[in-house]
CSV table of C-alpha atoms in Angstrom, one decimal:
chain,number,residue,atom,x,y,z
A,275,UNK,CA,-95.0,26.3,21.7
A,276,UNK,CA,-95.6,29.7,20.5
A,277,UNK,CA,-96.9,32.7,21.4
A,278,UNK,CA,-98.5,35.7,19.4
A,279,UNK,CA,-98.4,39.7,20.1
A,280,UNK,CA,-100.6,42.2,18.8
A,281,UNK,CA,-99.5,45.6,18.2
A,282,UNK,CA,-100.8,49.0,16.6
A,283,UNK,CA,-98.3,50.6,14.0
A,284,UNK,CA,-99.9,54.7,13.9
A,285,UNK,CA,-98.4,56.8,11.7
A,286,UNK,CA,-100.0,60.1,11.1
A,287,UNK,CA,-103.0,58.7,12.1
A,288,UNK,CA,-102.8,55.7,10.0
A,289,UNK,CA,-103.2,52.8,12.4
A,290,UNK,CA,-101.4,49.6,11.0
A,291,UNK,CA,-102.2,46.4,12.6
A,292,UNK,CA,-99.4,43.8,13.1
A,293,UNK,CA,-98.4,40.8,15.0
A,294,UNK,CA,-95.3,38.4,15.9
A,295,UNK,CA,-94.8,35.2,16.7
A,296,UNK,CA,-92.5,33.5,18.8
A,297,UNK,CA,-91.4,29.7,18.7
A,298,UNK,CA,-89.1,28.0,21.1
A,299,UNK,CA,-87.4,24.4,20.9
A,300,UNK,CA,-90.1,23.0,17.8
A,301,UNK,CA,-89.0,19.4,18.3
A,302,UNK,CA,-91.0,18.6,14.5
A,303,UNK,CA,-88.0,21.3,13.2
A,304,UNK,CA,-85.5,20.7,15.8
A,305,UNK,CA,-84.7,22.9,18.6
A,306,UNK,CA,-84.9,25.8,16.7
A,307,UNK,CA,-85.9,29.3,18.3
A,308,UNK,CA,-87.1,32.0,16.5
A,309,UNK,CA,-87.7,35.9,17.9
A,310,UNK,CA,-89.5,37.3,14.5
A,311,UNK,CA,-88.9,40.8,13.4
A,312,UNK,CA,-92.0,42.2,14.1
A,313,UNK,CA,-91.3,41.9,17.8
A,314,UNK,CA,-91.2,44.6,19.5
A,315,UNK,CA,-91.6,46.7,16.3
A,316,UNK,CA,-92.3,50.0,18.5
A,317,UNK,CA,-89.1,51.6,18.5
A,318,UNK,CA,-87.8,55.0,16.1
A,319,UNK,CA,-90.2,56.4,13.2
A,320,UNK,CA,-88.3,58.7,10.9
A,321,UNK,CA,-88.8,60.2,7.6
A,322,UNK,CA,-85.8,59.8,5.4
A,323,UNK,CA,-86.0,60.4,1.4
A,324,UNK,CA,-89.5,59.9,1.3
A,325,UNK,CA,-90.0,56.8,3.6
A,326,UNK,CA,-90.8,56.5,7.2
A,327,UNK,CA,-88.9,53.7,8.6
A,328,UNK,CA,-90.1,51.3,11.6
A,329,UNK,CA,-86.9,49.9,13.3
A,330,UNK,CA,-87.5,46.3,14.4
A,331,UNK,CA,-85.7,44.5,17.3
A,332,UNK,CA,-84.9,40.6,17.7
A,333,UNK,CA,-85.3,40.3,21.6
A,334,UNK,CA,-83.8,43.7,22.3
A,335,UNK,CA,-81.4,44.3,19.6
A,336,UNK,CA,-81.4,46.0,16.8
A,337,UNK,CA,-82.4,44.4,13.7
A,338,UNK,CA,-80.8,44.9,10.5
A,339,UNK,CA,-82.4,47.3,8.9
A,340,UNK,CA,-81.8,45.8,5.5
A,341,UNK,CA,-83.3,42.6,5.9
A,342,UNK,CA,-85.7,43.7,9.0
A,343,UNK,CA,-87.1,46.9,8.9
A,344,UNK,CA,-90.5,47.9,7.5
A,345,UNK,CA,-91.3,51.2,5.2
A,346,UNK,CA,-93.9,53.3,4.5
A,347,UNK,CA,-93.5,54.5,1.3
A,348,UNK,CA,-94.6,58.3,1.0
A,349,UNK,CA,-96.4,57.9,-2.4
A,350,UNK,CA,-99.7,57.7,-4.0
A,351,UNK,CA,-99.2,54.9,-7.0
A,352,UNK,CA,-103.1,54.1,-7.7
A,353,UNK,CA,-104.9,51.1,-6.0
A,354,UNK,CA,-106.6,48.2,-7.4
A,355,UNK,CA,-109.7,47.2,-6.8
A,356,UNK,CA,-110.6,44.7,-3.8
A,357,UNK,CA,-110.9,42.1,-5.7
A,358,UNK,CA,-107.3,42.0,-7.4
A,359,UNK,CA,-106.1,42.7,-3.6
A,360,UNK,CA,-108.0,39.5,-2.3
A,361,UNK,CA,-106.8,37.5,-5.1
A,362,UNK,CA,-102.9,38.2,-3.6
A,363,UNK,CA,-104.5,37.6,-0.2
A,364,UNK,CA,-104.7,41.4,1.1
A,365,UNK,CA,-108.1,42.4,2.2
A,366,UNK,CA,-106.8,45.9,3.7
A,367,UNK,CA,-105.5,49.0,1.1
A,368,UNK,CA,-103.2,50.5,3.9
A,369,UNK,CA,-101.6,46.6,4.5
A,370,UNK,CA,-101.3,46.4,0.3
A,371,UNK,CA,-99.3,49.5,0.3
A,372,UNK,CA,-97.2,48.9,3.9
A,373,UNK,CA,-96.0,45.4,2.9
A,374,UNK,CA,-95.5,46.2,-1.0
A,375,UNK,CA,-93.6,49.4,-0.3
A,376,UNK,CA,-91.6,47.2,2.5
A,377,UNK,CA,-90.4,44.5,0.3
A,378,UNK,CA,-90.0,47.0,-2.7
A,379,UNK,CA,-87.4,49.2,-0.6
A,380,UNK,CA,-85.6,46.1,1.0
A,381,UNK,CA,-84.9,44.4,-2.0
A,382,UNK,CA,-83.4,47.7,-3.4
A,383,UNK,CA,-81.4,47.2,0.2
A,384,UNK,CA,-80.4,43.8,-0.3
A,385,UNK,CA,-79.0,44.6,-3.6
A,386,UNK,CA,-76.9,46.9,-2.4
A,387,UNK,CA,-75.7,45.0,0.5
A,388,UNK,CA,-75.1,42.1,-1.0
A,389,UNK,CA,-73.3,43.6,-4.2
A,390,UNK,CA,-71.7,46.7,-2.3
A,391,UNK,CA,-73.2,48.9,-5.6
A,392,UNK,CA,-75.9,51.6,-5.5
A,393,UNK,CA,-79.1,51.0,-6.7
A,394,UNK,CA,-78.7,53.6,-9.5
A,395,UNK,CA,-76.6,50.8,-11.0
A,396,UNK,CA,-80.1,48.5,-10.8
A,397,UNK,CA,-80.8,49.8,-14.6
A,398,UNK,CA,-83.8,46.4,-15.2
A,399,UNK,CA,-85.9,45.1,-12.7
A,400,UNK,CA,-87.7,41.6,-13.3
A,401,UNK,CA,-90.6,41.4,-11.1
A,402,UNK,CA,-92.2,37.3,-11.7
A,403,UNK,CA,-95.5,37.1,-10.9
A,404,UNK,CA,-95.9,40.6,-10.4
A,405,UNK,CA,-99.9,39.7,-9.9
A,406,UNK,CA,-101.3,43.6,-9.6
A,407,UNK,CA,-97.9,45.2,-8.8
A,408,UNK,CA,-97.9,45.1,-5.1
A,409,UNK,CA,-94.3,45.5,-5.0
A,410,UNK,CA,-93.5,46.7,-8.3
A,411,UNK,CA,-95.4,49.9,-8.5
A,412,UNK,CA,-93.1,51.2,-5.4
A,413,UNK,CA,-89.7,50.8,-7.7
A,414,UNK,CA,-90.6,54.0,-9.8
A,415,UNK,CA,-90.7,55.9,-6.5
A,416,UNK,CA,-87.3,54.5,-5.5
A,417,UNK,CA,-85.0,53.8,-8.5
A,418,UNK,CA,-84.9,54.6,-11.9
A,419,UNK,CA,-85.0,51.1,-13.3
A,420,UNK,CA,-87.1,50.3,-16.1
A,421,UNK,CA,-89.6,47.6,-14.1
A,422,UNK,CA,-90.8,44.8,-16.3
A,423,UNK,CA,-94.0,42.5,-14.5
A,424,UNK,CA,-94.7,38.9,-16.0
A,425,UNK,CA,-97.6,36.8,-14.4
A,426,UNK,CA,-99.8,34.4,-15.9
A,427,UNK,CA,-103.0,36.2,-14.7
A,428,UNK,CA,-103.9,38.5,-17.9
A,429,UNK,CA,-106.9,40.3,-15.7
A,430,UNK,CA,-103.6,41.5,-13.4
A,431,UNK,CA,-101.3,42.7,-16.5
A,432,UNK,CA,-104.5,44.0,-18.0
A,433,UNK,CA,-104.4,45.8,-14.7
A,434,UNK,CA,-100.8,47.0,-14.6
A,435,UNK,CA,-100.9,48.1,-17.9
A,436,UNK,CA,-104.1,50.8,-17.8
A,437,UNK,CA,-102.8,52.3,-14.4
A,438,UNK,CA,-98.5,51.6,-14.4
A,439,UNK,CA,-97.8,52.7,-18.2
A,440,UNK,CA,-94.6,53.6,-17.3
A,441,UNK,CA,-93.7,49.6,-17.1
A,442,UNK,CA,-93.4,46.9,-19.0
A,443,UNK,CA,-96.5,44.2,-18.4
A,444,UNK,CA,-96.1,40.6,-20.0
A,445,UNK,CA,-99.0,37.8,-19.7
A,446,UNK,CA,-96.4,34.7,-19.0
A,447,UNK,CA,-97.2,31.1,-19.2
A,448,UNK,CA,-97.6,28.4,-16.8
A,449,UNK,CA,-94.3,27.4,-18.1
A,450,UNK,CA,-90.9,28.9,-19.2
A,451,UNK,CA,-89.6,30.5,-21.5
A,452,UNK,CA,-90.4,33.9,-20.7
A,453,UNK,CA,-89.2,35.2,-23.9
A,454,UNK,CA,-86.8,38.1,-22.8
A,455,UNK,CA,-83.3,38.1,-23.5
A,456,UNK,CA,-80.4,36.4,-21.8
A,457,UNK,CA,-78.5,38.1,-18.8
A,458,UNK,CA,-80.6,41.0,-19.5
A,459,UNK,CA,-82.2,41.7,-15.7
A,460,UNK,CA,-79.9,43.2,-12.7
A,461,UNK,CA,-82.9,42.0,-10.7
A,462,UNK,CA,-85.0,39.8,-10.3
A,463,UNK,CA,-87.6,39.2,-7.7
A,464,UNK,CA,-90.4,37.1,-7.5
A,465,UNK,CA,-92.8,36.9,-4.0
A,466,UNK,CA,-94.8,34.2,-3.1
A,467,UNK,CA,-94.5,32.3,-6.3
A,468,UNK,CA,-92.3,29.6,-5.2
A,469,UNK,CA,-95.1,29.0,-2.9
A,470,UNK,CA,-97.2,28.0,-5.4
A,471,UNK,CA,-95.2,25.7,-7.6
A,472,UNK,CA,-94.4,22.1,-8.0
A,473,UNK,CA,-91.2,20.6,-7.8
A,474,UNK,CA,-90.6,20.0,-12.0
A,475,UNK,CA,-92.1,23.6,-12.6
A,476,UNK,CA,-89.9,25.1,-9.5
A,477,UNK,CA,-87.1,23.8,-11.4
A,478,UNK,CA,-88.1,24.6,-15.0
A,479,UNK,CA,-88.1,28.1,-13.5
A,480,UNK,CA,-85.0,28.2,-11.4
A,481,UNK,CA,-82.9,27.5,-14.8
A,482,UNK,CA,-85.0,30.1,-16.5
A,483,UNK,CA,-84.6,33.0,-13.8
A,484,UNK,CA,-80.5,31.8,-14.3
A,485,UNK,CA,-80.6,32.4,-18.2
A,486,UNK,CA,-82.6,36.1,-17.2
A,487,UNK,CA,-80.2,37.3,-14.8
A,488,UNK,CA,-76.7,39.2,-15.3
A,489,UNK,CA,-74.0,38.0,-14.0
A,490,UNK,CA,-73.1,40.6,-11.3
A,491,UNK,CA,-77.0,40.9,-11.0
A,492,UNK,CA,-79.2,39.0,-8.1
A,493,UNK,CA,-82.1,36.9,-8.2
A,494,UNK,CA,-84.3,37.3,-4.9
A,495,UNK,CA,-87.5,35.1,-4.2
A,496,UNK,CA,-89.3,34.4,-0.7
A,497,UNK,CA,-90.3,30.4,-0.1
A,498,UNK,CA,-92.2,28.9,3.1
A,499,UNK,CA,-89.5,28.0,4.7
A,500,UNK,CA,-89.0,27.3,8.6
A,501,UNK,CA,-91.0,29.9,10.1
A,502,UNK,CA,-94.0,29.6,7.4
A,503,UNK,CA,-94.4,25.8,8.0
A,504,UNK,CA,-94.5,26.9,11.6
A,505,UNK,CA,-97.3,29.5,11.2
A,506,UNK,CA,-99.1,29.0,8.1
A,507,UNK,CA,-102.4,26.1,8.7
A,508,UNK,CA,-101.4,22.9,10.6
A,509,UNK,CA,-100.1,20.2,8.8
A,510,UNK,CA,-100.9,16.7,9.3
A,511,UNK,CA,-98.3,14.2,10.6
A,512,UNK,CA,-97.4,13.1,7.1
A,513,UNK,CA,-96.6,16.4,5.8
A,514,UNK,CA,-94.2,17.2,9.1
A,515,UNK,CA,-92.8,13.7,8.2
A,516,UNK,CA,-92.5,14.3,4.5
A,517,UNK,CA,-91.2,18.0,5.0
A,518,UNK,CA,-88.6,16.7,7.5
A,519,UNK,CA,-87.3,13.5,5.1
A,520,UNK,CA,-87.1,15.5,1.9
A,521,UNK,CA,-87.3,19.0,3.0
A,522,UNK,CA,-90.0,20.0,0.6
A,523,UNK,CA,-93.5,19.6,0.6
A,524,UNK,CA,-96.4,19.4,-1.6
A,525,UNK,CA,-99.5,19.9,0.8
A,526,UNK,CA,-102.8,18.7,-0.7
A,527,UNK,CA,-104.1,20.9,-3.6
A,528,UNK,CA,-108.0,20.3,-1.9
A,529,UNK,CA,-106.5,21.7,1.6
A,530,UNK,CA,-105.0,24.6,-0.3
A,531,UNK,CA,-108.0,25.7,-2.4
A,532,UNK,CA,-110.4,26.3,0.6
A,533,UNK,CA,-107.8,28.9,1.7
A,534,UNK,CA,-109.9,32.5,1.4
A,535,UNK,CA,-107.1,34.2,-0.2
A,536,UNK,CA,-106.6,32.1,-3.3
A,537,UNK,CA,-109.4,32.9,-5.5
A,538,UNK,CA,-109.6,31.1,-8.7
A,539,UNK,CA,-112.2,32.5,-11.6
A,540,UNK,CA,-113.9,30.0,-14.0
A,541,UNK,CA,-111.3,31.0,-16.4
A,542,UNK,CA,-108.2,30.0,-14.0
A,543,UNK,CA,-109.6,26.1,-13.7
A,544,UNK,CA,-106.8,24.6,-15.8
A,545,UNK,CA,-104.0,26.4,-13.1
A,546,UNK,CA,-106.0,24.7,-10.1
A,547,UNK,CA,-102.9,22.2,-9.4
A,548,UNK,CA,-100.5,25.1,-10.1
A,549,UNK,CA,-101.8,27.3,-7.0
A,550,UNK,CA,-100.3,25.5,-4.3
A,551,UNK,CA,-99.2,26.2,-0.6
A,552,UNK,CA,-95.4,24.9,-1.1
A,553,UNK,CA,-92.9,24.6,1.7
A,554,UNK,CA,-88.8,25.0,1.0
A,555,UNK,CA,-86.3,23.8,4.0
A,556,UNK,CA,-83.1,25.6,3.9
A,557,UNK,CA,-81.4,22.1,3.2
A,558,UNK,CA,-83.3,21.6,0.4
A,559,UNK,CA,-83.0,24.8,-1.2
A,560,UNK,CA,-79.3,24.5,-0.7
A,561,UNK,CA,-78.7,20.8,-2.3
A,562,UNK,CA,-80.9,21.4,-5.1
A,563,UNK,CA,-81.2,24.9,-6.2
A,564,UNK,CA,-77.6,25.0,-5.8
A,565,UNK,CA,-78.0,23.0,-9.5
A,566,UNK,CA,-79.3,26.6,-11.3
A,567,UNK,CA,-77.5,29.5,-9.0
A,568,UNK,CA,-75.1,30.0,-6.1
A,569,UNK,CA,-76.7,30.5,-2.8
A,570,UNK,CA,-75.8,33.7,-1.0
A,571,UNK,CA,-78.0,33.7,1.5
A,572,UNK,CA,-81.6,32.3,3.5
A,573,UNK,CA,-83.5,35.2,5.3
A,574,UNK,CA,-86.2,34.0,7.7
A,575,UNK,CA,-88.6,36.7,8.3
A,576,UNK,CA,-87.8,38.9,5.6
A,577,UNK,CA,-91.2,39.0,3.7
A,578,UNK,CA,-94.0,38.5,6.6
A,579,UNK,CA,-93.9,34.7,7.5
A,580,UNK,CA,-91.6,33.9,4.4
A,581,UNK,CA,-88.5,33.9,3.7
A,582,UNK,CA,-86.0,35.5,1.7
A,583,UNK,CA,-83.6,33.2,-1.3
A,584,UNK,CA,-80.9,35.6,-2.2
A,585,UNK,CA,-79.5,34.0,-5.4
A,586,UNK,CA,-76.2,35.1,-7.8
A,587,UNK,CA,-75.4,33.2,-10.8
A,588,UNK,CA,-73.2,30.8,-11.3
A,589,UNK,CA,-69.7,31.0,-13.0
C-alpha cells in the first residue's frame, strides 16, 4: 500500500517538481514503514554560503539535514546537452542541476559527519562513473579538492574534459583496475553504479574502491535498496522471492533495456549485460560487502529512491 504526493519546489521563480512516497506494513519486505524525505518538503528556504537549502520533515520532524535535506547550488557550471542528460535518466536541466548539486553538498556533509573533519581536509575526490559530471561539477563550487571522474562511457569523459578542465577525466573499463594509486582518494563516491552491476563485477569493484581509498577517507555509493525495490517497476513474484532469499537481485537484462532512460549507442552493444537495474538488501550488503570495507552506515532516501552505503576501510 502506498501512496504518492505531488508538490511544487519555487525558488525565485524556478518551479521544481517533486514527489514522495509513502509505504506502510509491505508484507513482501516485512512490516516495514517508510515516511520518505521528500514529504512534506515545504518547510524553511535560506540562502547560506551560496546554497538555498529545503528542510525536509519525516512525518512532522525535522529531518537531518545531512542525510535529508535538498540544495540548490547557486552556480552556473555549463550543461550538457539533452542527450548526455537522458542517457543518466534526467530529461529536465533544472532537475540535472537540483539533484547533482544535492548529492554533491551532502556527501561533503556526510564526510564531515561521519569523520568529525572539515571538508577542507577532503584534498582528492574519486567520482566512479562520473557519466557527464552530474554531481562532480558542483565540488569545485564547494571544496577545493582536486575531483578526478572515471566512467567507461568516453562520449561522457570526452564531455567532462572540453567543458570541466579544471578536473581530472579517465575513460575506465568495464573491469578493474582503475590504474590510480593506492590509498590515494579521501573520497570516493560513485551513484547509481552499483545499480547497474553484476554480482562478480560488484565485487571486483568493492576490493578495488578498498585499495583507492585512504584509510581515514570514506567510500560512499547509493544501491536499490528497500525503498527502490518498492518504487522502481514491479517485479514479478520470482524476483520478490529471489530478492527476499538472497537479498540481491539480478532483474532480467530484456526488462531493463526497454527502460527510456538507459540509452545504449551502437557502440555500447558489448556493455548491454553490464547496464542493469540491480537491487542491494541491507542484509546483503552487510554479510558480503563487509568482505572489502567496514560498514558505517545504510541511508534510505538519501539519493532520490536510493540509498546511501557509507563505507570506511578496513584495518
Amino acid at each position: 500500500n502506498y501512496g504518492t504526493h505531488r508538490l511544487d519546489v519555487k525558488l525565485d521563480g524556478l518551479s521544481i517538481k517533486s514527489e514522495s512516497q509513502t509505504f506502510h506494513a509491505n508484507e513482501k519486505f516485512g512490516n516495514y514503514q517508510i515516511d520518505v524525505w521528500r514529504y512534506n518538503a515545504v518547510g524553511e528556504t535560506h540562502a547560506h554560503n551560496n546554497l538555498i537549502t529545503i528542510s525536509t520533515e519525516f512525518a512532522g520532524n525535522r529531518a537531518n539535514s545531512s542525510f535529508h535535506d535538498w540544495f540548490w547550488i547557486l552556480n552556473t557550471p555549463p550543461d550538457p546537452s539533452l542527450d548526455l542528460m537522458l542517457y543518466i535518466g534526467a530529461s529536465d536541466p533544472n532537475w540535472f542541476h537540483f539533484a547533482g548539486g544535492t548529492l554533491a553538498e551532502k556527501s561533503l556533509r556526510t564526510f564531515e559527519y561521519f569523520t568529525n573533519r572539515p571538508r577542507s581536509d577532503i584534498k582528492k575526490i574519486v567520482d566512479w562513473g562520473c557519466g557527464c559530471a552530474r554531481v562532480s561539477r558542483h565540488y569545485f563550487d564547494l571544496c577545493n579538492a582536486q575531483i578526478i571522474g572515471l566512467d567507461i562511457d568516453e562520449k561522457m569523459i570526452n564531455w567532462c574534459k572540453s567543458e570541466l578542465p579544471d578536473g581530472q577525466w579517465i575513460t575506465s573499463s568495464p573491469h578493474p583496475p582503475s590504474h590510480l594509486p593506492d590509498n590515494s582518494a579521501d573520497l570516493i563516491i560513485g551513484h547509481s553504479v552499483f545499480t547497474h552491476l553484476d554480482e562478480f563485477t560488484q565485487f571486483q569493484w568493492l576490493k578495488e574502491l578498498a585499495r583507492l581509498v585512504k584509510p581515514d577517507g570514506l567510500a560512499m555509493v547509493t544501491v536499490l535498496g528497500v525503498y527502490g525495490a518498492l518504487l522502481e517497476p514491479p517485479l514479478t513474484v520470482e524476483e520478490e522471492e529471489t530478492l527476499q532469499e538472497n537479498g540481491f537481485l539480478e532483474p532480467n537484462i530484456e526488462k531493463i533495456e526497454t527502460n527510456k532512460q538507459i540509452i545504449l549507442s551502437e557502440s555500447d552493444k558489448e556493455y548491454r549485460t553490464y547496464h542493469k537495474g540491480v537491487f542491494h538488501m541491507p542484509d546483503y550488503i552487510v554479510s558480503q560487502w563487509s568482505n572489502f570495507f567496514e560498514i558505517i552506515a545504510i541511508i534510505e532516501g538519501f539519493a532520490d529512491h536510493q540509498a546511501l552505503v557509507v563505507l570506511k576501510k578496513k584495518d
